[in-house]
């Protein structure tokens, strides 16, 4: 199959879904035409995924990579309080990879997640690389004009919340580094390397999927944006310590976090108990959980739903006016929380 045959197959897959009548011209012309809607702001995000840097090819089934490429961008749209509509995905791979069924499985994973949220593949690009896979995932979404939830809106007294549980994705990455791999199609079937043999297979499976198949909090993003509940929001891609720091800097505020309130993943507790690792450290500094971190003004707290799409939230702290300083409290100890999450080109490496 050549490039144009493959684009034609993507075109018919995208067109058969009919998620968006506003794509006037999608795949098949030099550019896509999308009809604008009055009274709404367009929200656009892009994410680059590079083999060997953002994912390990050997540990990442193609279907899960297709899911993740879309999921990371959906998470950014959710973090703006927006509703996702259209995806543009550019992908480069080697000639050898092109001949395998990688691309078909990749798009299976992509379309499965896109269908869940009614997202239309409206365009993209394909190129050959000398070596390795490169993916650029772009999503366009919308909010009511002026309703986007920015990082800069947090005010002293606002309560800090996170969706879901933290630390699972970082634990999953550690498992991958120890040689564990996920077996698709047979839930619970994992083939750990000797280093991890004997661990609870279900816990390992769950944590690997937390890393390889993150679930973007699209529903929460829409609710928090449309009902104007969040004063500021960011998604947890680099780690709570880093992402809260970004939010506080943009808002020119500080925060205090209550260690006991941080929702730790049960499987992470289990894993850490056996490895003498600190689950709190994974939850604070481990990245890629793709949960939402948001702040809520005191008068809006009672309007927060308990659950959206089955996902709960936890109140983890409060915003204060000590600009740029984040403190964490555990029993009767309190210390500065330094940003230690993931950073490309970080000064220390
Ligand atoms: P160009 O020379 O402008 O890059 P292409 O032949 O790559 O043209 O693209 C033709 C059409 O196919 C465009 O509508 C483009 O958006 C679409 N397309 C190309 N690659 C992909 C892809 N990976 N996914 C979705 N659409 C694609
Ligand atoms: Mg092209």
XYZ file of C-alpha atoms and ligand atoms in Angstrom, residues 3-4 7 124-127, ligand 2:
8
model
C 0.872 6.737 0.835
C -2.184 7.712 -1.209
C -4.786 8.242 2.977
C -3.071 15.020 8.636
C 0.182 14.209 6.946
C 2.463 11.238 6.343
C 6.191 11.172 5.815
Mg 1.453 15.322 2.775
